[in-house]
Each structure stands twice: as structure tokens, then as C-alpha cells.
Coordinates of C-alpha atoms and ligand atoms in Angstrom, one line a residue:
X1 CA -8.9 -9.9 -0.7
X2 CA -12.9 -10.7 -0.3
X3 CA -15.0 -9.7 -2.8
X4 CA -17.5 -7.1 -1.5
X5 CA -20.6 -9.2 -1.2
X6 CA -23.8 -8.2 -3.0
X7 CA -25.5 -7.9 0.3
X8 CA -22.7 -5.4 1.5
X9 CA -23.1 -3.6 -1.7
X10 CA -26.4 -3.2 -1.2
X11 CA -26.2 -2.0 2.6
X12 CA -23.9 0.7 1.7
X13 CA -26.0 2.1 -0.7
X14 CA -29.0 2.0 2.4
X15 CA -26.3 3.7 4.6
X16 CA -25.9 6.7 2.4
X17 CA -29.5 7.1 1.4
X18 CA -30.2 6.6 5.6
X19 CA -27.4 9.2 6.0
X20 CA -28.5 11.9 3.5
X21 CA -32.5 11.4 5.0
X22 CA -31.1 12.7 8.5
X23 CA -30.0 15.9 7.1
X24 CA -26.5 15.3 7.5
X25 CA -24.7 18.1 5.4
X26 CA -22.5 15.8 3.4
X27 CA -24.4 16.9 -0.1
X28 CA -24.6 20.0 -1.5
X29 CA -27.8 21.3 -1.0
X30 CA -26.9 24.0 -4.1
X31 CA -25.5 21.7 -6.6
X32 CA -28.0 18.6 -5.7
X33 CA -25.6 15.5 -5.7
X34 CA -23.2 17.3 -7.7
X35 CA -20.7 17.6 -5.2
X36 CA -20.1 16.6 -1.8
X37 CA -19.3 19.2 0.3
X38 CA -20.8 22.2 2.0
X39 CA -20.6 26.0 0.4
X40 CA -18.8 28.6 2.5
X41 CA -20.2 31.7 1.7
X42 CA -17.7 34.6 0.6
X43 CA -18.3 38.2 4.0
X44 CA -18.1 40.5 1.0
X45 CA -19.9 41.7 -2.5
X46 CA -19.1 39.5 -5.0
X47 CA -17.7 41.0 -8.1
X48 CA -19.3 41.2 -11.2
X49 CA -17.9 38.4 -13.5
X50 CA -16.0 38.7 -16.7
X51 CA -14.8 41.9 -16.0
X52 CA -11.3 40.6 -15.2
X53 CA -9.0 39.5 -18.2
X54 CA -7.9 36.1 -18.0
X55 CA -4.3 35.9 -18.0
X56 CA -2.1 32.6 -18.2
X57 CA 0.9 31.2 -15.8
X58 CA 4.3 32.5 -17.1
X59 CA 6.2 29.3 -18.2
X60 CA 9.2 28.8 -16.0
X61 CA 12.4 28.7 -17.9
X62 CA 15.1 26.2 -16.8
X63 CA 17.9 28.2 -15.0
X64 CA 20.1 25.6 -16.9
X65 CA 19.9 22.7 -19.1
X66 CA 22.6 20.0 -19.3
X67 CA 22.8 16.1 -19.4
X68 CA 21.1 15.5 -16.8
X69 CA 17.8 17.4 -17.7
X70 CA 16.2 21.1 -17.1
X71 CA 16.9 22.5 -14.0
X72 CA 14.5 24.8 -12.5
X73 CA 14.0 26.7 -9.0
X74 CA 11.2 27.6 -7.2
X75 CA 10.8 29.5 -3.8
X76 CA 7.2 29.0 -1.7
X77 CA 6.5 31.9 -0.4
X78 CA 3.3 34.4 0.9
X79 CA 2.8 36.9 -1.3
X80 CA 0.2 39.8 -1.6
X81 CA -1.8 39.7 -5.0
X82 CA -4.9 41.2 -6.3
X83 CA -7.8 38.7 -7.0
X84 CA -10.8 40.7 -6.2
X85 CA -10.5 43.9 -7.8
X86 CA -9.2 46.6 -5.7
X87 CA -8.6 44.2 -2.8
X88 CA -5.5 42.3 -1.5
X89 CA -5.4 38.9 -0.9
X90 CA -2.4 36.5 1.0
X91 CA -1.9 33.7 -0.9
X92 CA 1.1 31.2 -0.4
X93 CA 2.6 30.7 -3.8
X94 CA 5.0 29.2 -5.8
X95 CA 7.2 32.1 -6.8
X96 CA 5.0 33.5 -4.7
X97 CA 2.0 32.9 -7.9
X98 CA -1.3 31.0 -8.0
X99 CA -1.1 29.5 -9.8
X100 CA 2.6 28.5 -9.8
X101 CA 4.8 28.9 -12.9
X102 CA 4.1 26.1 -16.0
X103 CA 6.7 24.0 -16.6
X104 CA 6.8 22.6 -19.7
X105 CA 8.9 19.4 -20.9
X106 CA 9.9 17.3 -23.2
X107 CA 8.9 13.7 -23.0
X108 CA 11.8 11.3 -21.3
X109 CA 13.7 14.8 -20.7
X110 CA 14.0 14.9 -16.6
X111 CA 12.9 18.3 -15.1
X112 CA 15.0 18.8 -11.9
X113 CA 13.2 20.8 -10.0
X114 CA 14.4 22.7 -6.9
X115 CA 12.2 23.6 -4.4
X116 CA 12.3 26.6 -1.4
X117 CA 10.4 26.8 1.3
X118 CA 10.4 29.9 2.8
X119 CA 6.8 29.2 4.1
X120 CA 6.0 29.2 7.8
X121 CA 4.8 25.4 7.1
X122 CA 6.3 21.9 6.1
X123 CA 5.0 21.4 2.5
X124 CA 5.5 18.6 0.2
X125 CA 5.5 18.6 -3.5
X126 CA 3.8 16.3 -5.2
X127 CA 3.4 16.2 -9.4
X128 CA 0.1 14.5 -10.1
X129 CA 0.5 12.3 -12.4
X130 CA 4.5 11.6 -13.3
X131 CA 5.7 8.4 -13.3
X132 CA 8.1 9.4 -10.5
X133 CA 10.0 7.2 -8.3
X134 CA 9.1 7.5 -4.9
X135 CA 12.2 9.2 -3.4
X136 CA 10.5 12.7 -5.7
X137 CA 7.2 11.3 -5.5
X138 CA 6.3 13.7 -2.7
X139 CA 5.0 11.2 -0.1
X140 CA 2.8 13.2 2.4
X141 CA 5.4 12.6 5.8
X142 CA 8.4 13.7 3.4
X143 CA 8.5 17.1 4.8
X144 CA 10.7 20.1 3.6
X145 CA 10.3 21.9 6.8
X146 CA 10.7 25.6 7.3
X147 CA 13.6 27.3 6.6
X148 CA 13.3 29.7 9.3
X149 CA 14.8 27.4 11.8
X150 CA 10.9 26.2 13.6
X151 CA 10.4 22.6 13.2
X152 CA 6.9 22.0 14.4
X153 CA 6.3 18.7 15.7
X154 CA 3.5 17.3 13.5
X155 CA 0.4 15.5 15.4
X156 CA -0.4 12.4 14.3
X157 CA -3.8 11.5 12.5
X158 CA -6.0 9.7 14.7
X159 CA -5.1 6.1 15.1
X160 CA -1.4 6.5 13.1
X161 CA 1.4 5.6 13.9
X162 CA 4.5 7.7 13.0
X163 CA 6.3 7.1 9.4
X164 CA 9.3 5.4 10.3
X165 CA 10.4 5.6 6.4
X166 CA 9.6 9.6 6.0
X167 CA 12.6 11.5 4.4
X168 CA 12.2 14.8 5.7
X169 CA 14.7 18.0 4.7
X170 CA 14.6 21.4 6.1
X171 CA 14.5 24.6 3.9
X172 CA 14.9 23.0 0.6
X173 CA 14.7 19.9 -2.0
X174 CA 15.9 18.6 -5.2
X175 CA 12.9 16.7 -6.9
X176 CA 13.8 14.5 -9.7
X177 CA 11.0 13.8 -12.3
X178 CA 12.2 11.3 -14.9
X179 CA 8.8 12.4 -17.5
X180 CA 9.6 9.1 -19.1
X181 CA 5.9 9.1 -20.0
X182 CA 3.4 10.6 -22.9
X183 CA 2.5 14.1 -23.3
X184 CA -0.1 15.4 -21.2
X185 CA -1.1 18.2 -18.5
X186 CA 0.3 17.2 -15.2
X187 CA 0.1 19.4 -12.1
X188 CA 2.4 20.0 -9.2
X189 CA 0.8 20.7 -5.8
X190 CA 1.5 20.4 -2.1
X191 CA 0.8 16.9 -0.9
X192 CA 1.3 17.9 3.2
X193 CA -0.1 14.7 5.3
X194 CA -3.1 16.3 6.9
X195 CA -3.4 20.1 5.4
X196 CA -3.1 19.6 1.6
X197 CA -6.8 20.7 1.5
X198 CA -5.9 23.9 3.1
X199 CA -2.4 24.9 1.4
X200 CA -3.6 24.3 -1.9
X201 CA -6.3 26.8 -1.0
X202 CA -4.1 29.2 -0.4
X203 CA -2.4 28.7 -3.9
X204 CA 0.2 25.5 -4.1
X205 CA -0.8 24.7 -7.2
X206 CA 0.5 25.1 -11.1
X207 CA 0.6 23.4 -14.4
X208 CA 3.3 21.0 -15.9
X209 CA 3.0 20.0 -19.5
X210 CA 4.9 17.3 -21.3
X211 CA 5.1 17.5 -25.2
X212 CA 6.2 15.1 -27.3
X213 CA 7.1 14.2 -30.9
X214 CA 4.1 12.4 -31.4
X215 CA 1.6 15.5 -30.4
X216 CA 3.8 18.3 -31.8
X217 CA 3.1 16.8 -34.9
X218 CA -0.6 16.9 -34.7
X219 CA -2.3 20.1 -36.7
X220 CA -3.8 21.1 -33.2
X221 CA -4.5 24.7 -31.9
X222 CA -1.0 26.2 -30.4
X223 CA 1.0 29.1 -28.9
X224 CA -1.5 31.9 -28.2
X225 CA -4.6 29.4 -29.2
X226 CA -3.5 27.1 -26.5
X227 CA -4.9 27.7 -22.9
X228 CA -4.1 26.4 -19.7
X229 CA -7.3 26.9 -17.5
X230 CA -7.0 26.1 -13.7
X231 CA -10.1 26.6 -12.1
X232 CA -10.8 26.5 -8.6
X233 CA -13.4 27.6 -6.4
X234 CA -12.4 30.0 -3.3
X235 CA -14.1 32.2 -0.6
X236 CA -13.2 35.5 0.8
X237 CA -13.2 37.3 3.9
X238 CA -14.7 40.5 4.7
X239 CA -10.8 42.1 4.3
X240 CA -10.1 40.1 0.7
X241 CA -8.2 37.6 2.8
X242 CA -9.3 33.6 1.3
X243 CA -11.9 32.0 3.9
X244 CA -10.9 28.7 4.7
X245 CA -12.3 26.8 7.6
X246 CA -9.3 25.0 9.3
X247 CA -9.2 23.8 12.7
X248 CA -6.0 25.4 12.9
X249 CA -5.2 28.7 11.2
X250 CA -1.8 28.2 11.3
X251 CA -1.7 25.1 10.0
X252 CA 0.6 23.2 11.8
X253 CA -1.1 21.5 14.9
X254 CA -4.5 20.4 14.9
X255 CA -5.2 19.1 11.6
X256 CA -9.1 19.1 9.6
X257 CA -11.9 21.3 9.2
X258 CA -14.2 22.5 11.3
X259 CA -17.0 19.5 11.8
X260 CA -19.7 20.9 9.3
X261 CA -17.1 20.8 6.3
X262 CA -15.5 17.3 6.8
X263 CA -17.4 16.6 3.7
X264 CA -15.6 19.1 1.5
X265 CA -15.3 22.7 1.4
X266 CA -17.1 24.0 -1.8
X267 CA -16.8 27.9 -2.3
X268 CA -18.9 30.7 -4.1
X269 CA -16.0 32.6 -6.2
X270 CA -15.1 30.6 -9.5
X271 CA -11.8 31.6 -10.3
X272 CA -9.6 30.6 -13.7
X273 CA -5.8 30.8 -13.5
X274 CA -6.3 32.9 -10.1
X275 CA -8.6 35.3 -11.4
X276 CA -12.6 35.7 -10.9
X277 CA -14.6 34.8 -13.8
X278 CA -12.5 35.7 -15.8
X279 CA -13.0 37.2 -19.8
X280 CA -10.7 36.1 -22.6
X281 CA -10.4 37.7 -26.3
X282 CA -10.7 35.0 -28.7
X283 CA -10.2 35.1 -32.7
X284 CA -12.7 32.6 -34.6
X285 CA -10.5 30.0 -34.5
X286 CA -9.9 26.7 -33.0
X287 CA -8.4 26.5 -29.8
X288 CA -7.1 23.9 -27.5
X289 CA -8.5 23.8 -23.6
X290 CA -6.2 21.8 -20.9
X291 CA -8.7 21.7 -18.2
X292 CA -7.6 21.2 -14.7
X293 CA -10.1 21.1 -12.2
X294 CA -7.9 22.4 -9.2
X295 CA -11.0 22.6 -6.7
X296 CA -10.8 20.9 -3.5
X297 CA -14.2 19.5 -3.9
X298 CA -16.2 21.3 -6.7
X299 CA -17.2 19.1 -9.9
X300 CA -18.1 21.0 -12.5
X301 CA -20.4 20.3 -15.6
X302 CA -18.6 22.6 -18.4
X303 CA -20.9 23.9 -21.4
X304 CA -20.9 26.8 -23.8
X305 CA -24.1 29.3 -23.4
X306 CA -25.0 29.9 -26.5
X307 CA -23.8 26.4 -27.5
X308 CA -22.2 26.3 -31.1
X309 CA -24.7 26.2 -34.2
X310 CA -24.8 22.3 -35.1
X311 CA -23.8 21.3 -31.8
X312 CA -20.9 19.3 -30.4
X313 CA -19.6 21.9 -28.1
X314 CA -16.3 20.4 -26.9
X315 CA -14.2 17.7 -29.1
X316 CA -12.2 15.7 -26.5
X317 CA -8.8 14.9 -28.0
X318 CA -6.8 13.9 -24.3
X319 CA -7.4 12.8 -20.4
X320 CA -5.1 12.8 -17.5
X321 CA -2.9 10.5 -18.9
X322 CA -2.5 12.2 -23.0
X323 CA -4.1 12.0 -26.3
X324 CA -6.9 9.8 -26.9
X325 CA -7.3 7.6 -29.6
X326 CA -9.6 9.4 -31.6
X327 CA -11.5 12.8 -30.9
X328 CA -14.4 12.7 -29.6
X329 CA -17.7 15.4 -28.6
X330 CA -19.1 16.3 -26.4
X331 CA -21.8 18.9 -25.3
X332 CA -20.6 18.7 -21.8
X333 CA -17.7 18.7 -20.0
X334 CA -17.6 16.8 -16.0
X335 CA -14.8 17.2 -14.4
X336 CA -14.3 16.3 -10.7
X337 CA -11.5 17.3 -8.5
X338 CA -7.7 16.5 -10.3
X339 CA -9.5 15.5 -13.6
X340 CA -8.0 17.4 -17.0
X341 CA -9.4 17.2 -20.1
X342 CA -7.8 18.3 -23.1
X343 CA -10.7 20.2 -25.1
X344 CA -10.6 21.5 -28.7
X345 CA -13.7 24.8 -29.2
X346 CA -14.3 26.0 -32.4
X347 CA -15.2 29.4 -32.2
X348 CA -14.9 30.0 -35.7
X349 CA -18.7 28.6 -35.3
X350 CA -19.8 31.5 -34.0
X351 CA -20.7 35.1 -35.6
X352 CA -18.2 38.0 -34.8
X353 CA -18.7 39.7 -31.3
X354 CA -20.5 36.5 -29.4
X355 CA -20.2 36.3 -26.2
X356 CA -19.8 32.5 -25.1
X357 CA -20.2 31.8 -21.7
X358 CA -18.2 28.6 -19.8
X359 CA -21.6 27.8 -17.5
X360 CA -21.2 25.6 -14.7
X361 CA -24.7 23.1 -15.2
X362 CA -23.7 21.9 -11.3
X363 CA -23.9 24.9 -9.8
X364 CA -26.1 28.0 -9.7
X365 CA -26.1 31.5 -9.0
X366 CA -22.2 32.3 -8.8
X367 CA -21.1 28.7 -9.2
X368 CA -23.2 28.5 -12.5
X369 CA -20.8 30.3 -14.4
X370 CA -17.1 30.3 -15.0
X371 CA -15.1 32.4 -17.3
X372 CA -16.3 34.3 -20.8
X373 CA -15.2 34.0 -24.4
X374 CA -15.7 37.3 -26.4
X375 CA -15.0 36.1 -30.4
X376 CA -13.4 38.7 -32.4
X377 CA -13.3 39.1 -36.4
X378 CA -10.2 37.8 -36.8
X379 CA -9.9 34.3 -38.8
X380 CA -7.5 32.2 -40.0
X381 CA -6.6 28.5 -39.0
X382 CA -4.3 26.3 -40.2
X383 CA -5.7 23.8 -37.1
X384 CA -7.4 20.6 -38.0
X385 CA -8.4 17.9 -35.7
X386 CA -6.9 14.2 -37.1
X387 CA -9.4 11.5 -37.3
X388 CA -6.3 9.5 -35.2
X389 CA -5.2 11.1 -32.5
X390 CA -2.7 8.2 -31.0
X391 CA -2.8 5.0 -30.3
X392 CA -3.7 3.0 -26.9
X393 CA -3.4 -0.7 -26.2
X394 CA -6.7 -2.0 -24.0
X395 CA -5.3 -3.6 -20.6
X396 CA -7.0 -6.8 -21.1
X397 CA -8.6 -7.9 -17.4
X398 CA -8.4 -11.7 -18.7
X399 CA -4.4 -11.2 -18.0
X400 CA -4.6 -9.4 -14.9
X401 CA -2.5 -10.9 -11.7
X402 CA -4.8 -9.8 -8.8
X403 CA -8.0 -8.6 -8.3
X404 CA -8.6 -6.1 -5.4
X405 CA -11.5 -4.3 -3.7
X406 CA -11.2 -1.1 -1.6
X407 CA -14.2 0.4 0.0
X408 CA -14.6 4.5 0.2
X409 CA -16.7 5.6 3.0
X410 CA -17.1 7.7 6.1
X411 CA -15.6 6.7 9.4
X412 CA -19.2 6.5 10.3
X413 CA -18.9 8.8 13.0
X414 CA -18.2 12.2 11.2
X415 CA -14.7 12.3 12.1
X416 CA -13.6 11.1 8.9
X417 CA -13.6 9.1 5.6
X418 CA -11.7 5.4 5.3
X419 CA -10.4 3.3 2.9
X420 CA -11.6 -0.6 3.9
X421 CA -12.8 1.0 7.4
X422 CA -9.1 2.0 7.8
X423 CA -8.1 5.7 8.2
X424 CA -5.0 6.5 6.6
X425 CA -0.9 5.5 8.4
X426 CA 1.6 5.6 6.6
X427 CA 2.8 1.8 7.9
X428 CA -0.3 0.6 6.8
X429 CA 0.1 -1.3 3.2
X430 CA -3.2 -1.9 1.8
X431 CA -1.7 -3.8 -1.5
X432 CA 1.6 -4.8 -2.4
X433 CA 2.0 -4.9 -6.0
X434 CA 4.5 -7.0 -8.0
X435 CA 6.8 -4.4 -10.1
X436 CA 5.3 -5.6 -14.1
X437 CA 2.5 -6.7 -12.6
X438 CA -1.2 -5.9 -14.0
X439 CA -4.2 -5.4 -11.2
X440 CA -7.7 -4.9 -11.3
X441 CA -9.2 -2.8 -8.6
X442 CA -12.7 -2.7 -7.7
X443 CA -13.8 0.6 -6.4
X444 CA -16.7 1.1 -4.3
X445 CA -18.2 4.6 -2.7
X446 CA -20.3 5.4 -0.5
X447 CA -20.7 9.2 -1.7
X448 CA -18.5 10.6 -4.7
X449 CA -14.9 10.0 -4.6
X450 CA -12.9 11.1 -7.6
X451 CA -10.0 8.3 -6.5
X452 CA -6.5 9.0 -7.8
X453 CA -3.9 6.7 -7.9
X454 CA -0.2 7.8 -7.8
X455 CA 2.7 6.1 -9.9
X456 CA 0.7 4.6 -12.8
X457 CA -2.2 5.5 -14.8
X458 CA -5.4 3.3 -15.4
X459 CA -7.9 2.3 -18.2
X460 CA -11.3 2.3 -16.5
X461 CA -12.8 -0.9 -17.1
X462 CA -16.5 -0.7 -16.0
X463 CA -19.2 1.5 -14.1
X464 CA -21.5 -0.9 -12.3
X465 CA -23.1 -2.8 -14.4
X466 CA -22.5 -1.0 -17.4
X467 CA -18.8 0.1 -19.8
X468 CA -16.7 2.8 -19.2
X469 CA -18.6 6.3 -18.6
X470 CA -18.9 9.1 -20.9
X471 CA -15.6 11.0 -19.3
X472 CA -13.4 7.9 -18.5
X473 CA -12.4 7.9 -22.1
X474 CA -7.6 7.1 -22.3
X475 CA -5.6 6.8 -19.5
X476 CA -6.7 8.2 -16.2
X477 CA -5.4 8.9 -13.1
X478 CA -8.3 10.3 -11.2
X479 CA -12.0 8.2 -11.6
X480 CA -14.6 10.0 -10.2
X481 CA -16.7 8.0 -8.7
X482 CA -19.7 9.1 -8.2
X483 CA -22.2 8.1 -4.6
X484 CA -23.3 4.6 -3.8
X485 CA -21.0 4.1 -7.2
X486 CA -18.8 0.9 -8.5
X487 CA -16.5 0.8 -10.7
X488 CA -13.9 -0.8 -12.0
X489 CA -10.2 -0.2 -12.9
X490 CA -7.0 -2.1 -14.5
X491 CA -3.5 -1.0 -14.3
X492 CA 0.0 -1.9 -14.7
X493 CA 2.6 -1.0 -12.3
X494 CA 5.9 -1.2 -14.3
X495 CA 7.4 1.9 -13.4
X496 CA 9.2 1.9 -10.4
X497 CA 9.3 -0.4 -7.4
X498 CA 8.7 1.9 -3.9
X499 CA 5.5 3.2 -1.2
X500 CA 3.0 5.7 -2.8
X501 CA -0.1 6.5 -2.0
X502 CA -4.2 6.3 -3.3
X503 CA -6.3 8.8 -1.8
X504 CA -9.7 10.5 -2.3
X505 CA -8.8 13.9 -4.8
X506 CA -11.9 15.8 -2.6
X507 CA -9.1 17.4 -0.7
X508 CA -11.0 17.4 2.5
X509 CA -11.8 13.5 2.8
X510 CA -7.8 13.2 1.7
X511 CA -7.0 15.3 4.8
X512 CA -9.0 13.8 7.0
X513 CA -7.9 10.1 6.3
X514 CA -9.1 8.9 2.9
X515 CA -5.4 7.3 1.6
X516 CA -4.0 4.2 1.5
X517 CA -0.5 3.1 0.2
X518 CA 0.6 0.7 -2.1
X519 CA 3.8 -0.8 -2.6
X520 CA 5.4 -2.4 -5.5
X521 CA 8.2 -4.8 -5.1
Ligands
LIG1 CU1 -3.1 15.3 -7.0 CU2 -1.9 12.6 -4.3 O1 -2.5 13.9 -5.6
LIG2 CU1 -0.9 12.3 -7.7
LIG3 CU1 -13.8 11.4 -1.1

């Protein structure tokens, strides 16, 4: 691999200033640099917020439990839900929810996990951030097509060839996730090559926890004071239906969104677990966050308005990948698409009957707020946040095998986004890690990227010229990388052996080409 050159560092940051002077709709004007994307603007009144109660995902119980692991089913299906008061809405759920059902998990305890598709699409499931081998990994050609008996042919992306190695079943799966891994908040959405953007819009998406010995033992918040927040940004039709702008409707020709949007489609209702702005009912207690930021291409800058007396809004006590080392605050929260961040809020801090508002400080209007805390009398914590939270071992760079550079930027043209000028194929192998092995990647971007890596997760090394950000704190999966941005990333790929794929988490550049694969041997 050739390093990037300072002189083509230094063009690509020209490029993207040359492109954002021509007025190219790539940035949202709302949101500044915030996010890149374009806002589609909901054909009806918005409801008022936090006048809906936030309610959580049921936790799926296993429909047995044996040697082998849990067992679990789920069936993907369209289903007619209330999101907007008093309207109905379509979504395509799993169990026919948005989100889908939590599974939760024990550490090194498989979760066998199968899967219907009674959807008029081919989906794929995919659970971000397992350390799954690649035969459950949910590789974007390996298709459970309908059952209904219609086997669309699927178009290839522009310049790719078809995927010889795809494993493709019709109706129905078995996923095997081995969860030999630390406890954190993992997701499970679809991974379809070419319309993930658009199916997780319509609601293929839920939360799966691991636990483990280490963190049940912790004094942190749990049971009721322990909330799973999904939030994701959506817009609405006239008729409550979601607004989406596909090329294809029916999502199973013509893949991509309609020209103006290949940047990322950014939305003006905020919704938490499925519901609009929502309102929560909170004692004065401690209580533990897992943020997931389930937008396609929203980042989000999370803050409490009023913000506690003495500061210190959120203490950050895990990242993708689990616990942190140590706690640690922050008055803000960023989160780009596919980030989660595991937040302890004291609101014990405040007086009885405040009303704390999530605010958005990237967005405005709509966008600027997210869900409401009302904090009741009730007291009473046996929480505490340890000084030690777990422990992590730095990936030392000195010992890594290979050093690698991939460049994240637009096809130049409009019609997409590439990784090294190469759009996504699945023949294509852009590195070919040795199983054990340790790599450095250096990550460039032309506009912001939050770049996820399947299989492994990574310590984030450096930010140009500078440490490790503010929010790339543990083990990550996601770094959001933020424009004309470089950074660097170190991981070790001793899981499994097999082709997965590294893609762009703005679920619109992923769809239109912004992947790559990787294989460790
Ligand atoms: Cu969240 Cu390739 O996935
Ligand atoms: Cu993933
Ligand atoms: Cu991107």
C-alpha cells in the first residue's frame, strides 16, 4: 500500500472545500457541517414533542435454551403501527416492531437466532458488532429471499461483478452468533447490498445486549433504571406513511436515492425507540443510557437543557465495544451514525418536577431536540459509579504487521462515494489480513464518514495530528470521521478467518458504494 502523500492530503481537502463553494447539497445547510446529507421535509403538521411516553423494546425470550445456546425466532414482516398520534404508519419490522425485540445474552453464550422473511424483499441480517464468523455475519449478497415464492433478480451496482461466493436461502435462516466477546450494546439490522439505507428506514432495526460477570457486578443503574434509547430520524408523508426517497419504491430493482440525496437522507421527526420525542418519568436517581444512534445519516450532539447543577452532564462508562476503563464526563454527547455510548445521568441532581430536555446542539428547530425527562420525588439509589470500570490493554502500533491506507470520497461524479476510487464488488479484496495479525489503518475522508469495520473492534490511535478524540474513548467499531478528516486506527483480527466487509455507517454513501472487504486467512 502507498502512503497517501502530503500533497494528495492536501488536494483532497481543496476538492471538498471546491465542492461545498459550488453549492453542491452534500452538507446540511440546517445542521452546518454537522451532518452530511440533505433534510427531507415531513407533508404533514408535526406533532408537538414529549407528549408521547417513551416505551422500551420487549426483550425477546429464547423459545428454548439448550447446549448449544438460546434459540430465538423472529418473523420480518409489514406491520401497521401508530407513530404519529392518531395516524398509521407501514413499517417493515422484526416481529413486525421498530424497533425489533432486544435480545439479551450472556457473554460466550451463543444466541441462535432464526430468522423469517415474510417481507416482499431479500433482506440480510447483520449484528453490528459480534465477533461472528462470516457464514452469520450477514454479508450484503447473502440473501434470504422472499418466502412468497418471487425471486427478484438483483441488479448489479455499477461496475460489479456478481458474488460468486454469496450464500443465498429463500424464506428463512439460522444465524449463529458465538458472543464470545465483552458485554456491550450491539445491534441487529438489515445489511441488503444496495437498499440497507432504505429497509432500515422502514424499521429493520433492534438492540442486542451482552452481559457479563464482569459488569453485573458493577453497582451501576439496572432493571427499570436501565434504558435502551434508539433514535433515529424519519419523515412522513401526507397519509402517516415514512417518506423515503428511493429510486425504487419497491425496493428491489433500481437501487439509490434520488440524485439530490446521494449525500444522505437526514429527516425532520426525531424519534426514540419508535416514538416521536418522546417523554419518560424518571425518579431522582441514577440511570444508565445505551445510546444507539440508528439514523441513517444524522449525528447528533446530545446535552441536558437545564444542564445539571455542578456540571458534568453525562459520565461515559462504555463504547461500541463495552466498558471503558474508567468513567469519564462529559457535557456533551456526539454520536454519528452506528455509534453507542453507554451514559450514566444523575437526576438525583435535579429538584423534584424538572423537566430535562435531551437537545440535539446539531440540529435546530425539530432536529434540536430529542426526547424529555420529567424527575419525580421518588429517591433512593443503591447505584454508584466505580472509579475502575474494566480493564483494556493499548494495541501498541510499534507491533503492528501492516500499515494500510483507504481513502473515503465521492465517485466525483455524484453517482456515488468510493473507497480508494473503487466502488464497492463483492470480488474485490481491498486487504487480506493474516488471522492473529495486528494492522494499522489510516483513514482519510473527504466529508464525514463514521467508518465501521465488521469482525473486530479497534482502539483509535490518532486524529490528524493530534491523540484520540473526545468520543473515541475503548474499543470501537464505528470512527466517525469527520470532513477533510485523518485518522488513525489499530486492530487485531484474531477472531475468525473469512470475507467481511468495511463500509461508510451514513447509510446512503453505504448503498451507493462506500464498502470494501477484507479477508482474513
Ligand atoms: Cu451496522 Cu455493516 O453494519
Ligand atoms: Cu457491523
Ligand atoms: Cu460516508
Amino acid at each position: 500500500m502507498s502512503p497517501l502523500s502530503r500533497r494528495g492530503f492536501i488536494g483532497l481537502v481543496a476538492g471538498a472545500g471546491a465542492a461545498a463553494g459550488v453549492g453542491v447539497p452534500l452538507l446540511s445547510g440546517i445542521a452546518g457541517a454537522a451532518s452530511t446529507g440533505v433534510a427531507l421535509t415531513s407533508q404533514l403538521p408535526l406533532p408537538r414533542p414529549f407528549t408521547v411516553p417513551l416505551t422500551l423494546p420487549p426483550v425477546l425470550r429464547p423459545t428454548r435454551s439448550d447446549a448449544d445456546g438460546d434459540h430465538y425466532e423472529i418473523t420480518q414482516r409489514a406491520a401497521s403501527v401508530e407513530i404519529l398520534p392518531g395516524l398509521r404508519t407501514t413499517i417493515w419490522g422484526y416481529n413486525g416492531i421498530f424497533p425489533g425485540p432486544t435480545i439479551e445474552s450472556t457473554s460466550g453464550r451463543p444466541a441462535i437466532v432464526h430468522h423469517t422473511n415474510q417481507l416482499p424483499v431479500p433482506v440480510v441480517v447483520h449484528l453490528h458488532g459480534g465477533h461472528t464468523p462470516e457464514d452469520s455475519d450477514g454479508y450484503p449478497t447473502d440473501f434470504i429471499l422472499p418466502g412468497n415464492g418471487f425471486n427478484p433478480v438483483m441488479p448489479d451496482m455499477p461496475g460489479m461483478a456478481p458474488d460468486p461466493l454469496a450464500k443465498i436461502t429463500t424464506g428463512e435462516r439460522t444465524y449463529t452468533f458465538p458472543l464470545a466477546q465483552r458485554a456491550t450494546a450491539l445491534w441487529y439490522h438489515d445489511h441488503r447490498m444496495a437498499f440497507t439505507g432504505a429497509s432500515v428506514w422502514r424499521g429493520l432495526a433492534g438492540f442486542h445486549l451482552i452481559r457479563d460477570a464482569e459488569e453485573n457486578a458493577l453497582p451501576l443503574p439496572r432493571g427499570a433504571r436501565e434504558l435502551p434509547l434508539l433514535i433515529a430520524d424519519r419523515a412522513f408523508n401526507a397519509d402517516g406513511s415514512l417518506r423515503y426517497p428511493s429510486k425504487d419504491p419497491s425496493l428491489l430493482m433500481l437501487p439509490g436515492v434520488e440524485q439530490q440525496y446521494t449525500g444522505g437522507v437526514l429527516a425532520d421527526v426525531i424519534l426514540v425507540n419508535g416514538r416521536p420525542w418522546p417523554v419518560a418519568n424518571v425518579d431522582r436517581a441514577r440511570y444508565r443510557l445505551r445510546l444507539l444512534n440508528a439514523s441513517n445519516a444524522r449525528r447528533y450532539q446530545l446535552t441536558l437543557d437545564p444542564p445539571p447543577p455542578g456540571g458534568n452532564a453525562f459520565t461515559q462508562i462504555g463504547s461500541d465495544g463495552g466498558l471503558l476503563t474508567a468513567p469519564v464526563p462529559h457535557e456533551a454527547i456526539e454520536m454519528a451514525p452506528a455509534e453507542r455510548f453507554d451514559v450514566i445521568v444523575d437526576f438525583g441532581r435535579y429538584p423534584p418536577g424538572t423537566e430535562v430536555v435531551l437537545a440535539n446542539g446539531f440540529g435546530s428547530g425539530s432536529t434540536g431536540v430529542v426526547m424529555k425527562f420529567l424527575v419525580g420525588s421518588a429517591t433512593g439509589d443503591p447505584s454508584r459509579i466505580p472509579d475502575t470500570l474494566s480493564t483494556i490493554t493499548p494495541l501498541d502500533p510499534a507491533h503492528a504487521d501492516v500499515t494500510r491506507d483507504f481513502h473515503f470520497a465521492d465517485a466525483g461524479d455524484q453517482s456515488g462515494w468510493y473507497i480508494n476510487g473503487q466502488p464497492y464488488s463483492p470480488t474485490n479484496i481491498a486487504a487480506a489480513p493474516k488471522l492473529g495479525s495486528t494492522e494499522v489503518w489510516r483513514l482519510v475522508a473527504d466529508f464525514a464518514h463514521p467508518i465501521h469495520l465488521h469482525l473486530v473492534h479497534f482502539q483509535v490511535l490518532s486524529r490528524g495530528l493530534k491523540g484520540p478524540g473526545e468520543y473515541d474513548r475503548g474499543w470501537k467499531d464505528v470512527i466517525d470521521l469527520r470532513p477533510a478528516e485523518e485518522a488513525t486506527i489499530i486492530a487485531r483480527f484474531d477472531d475468525h478467518p473469512g470475507r467481511f466487509v468495511f463500509h461508510c455507517h451514513n447509510l446512503e454513501h453505504e448503498d451507493m458504494a462506500m464498502m470494501g472487504n477484507f479477508r482474513v486467512s
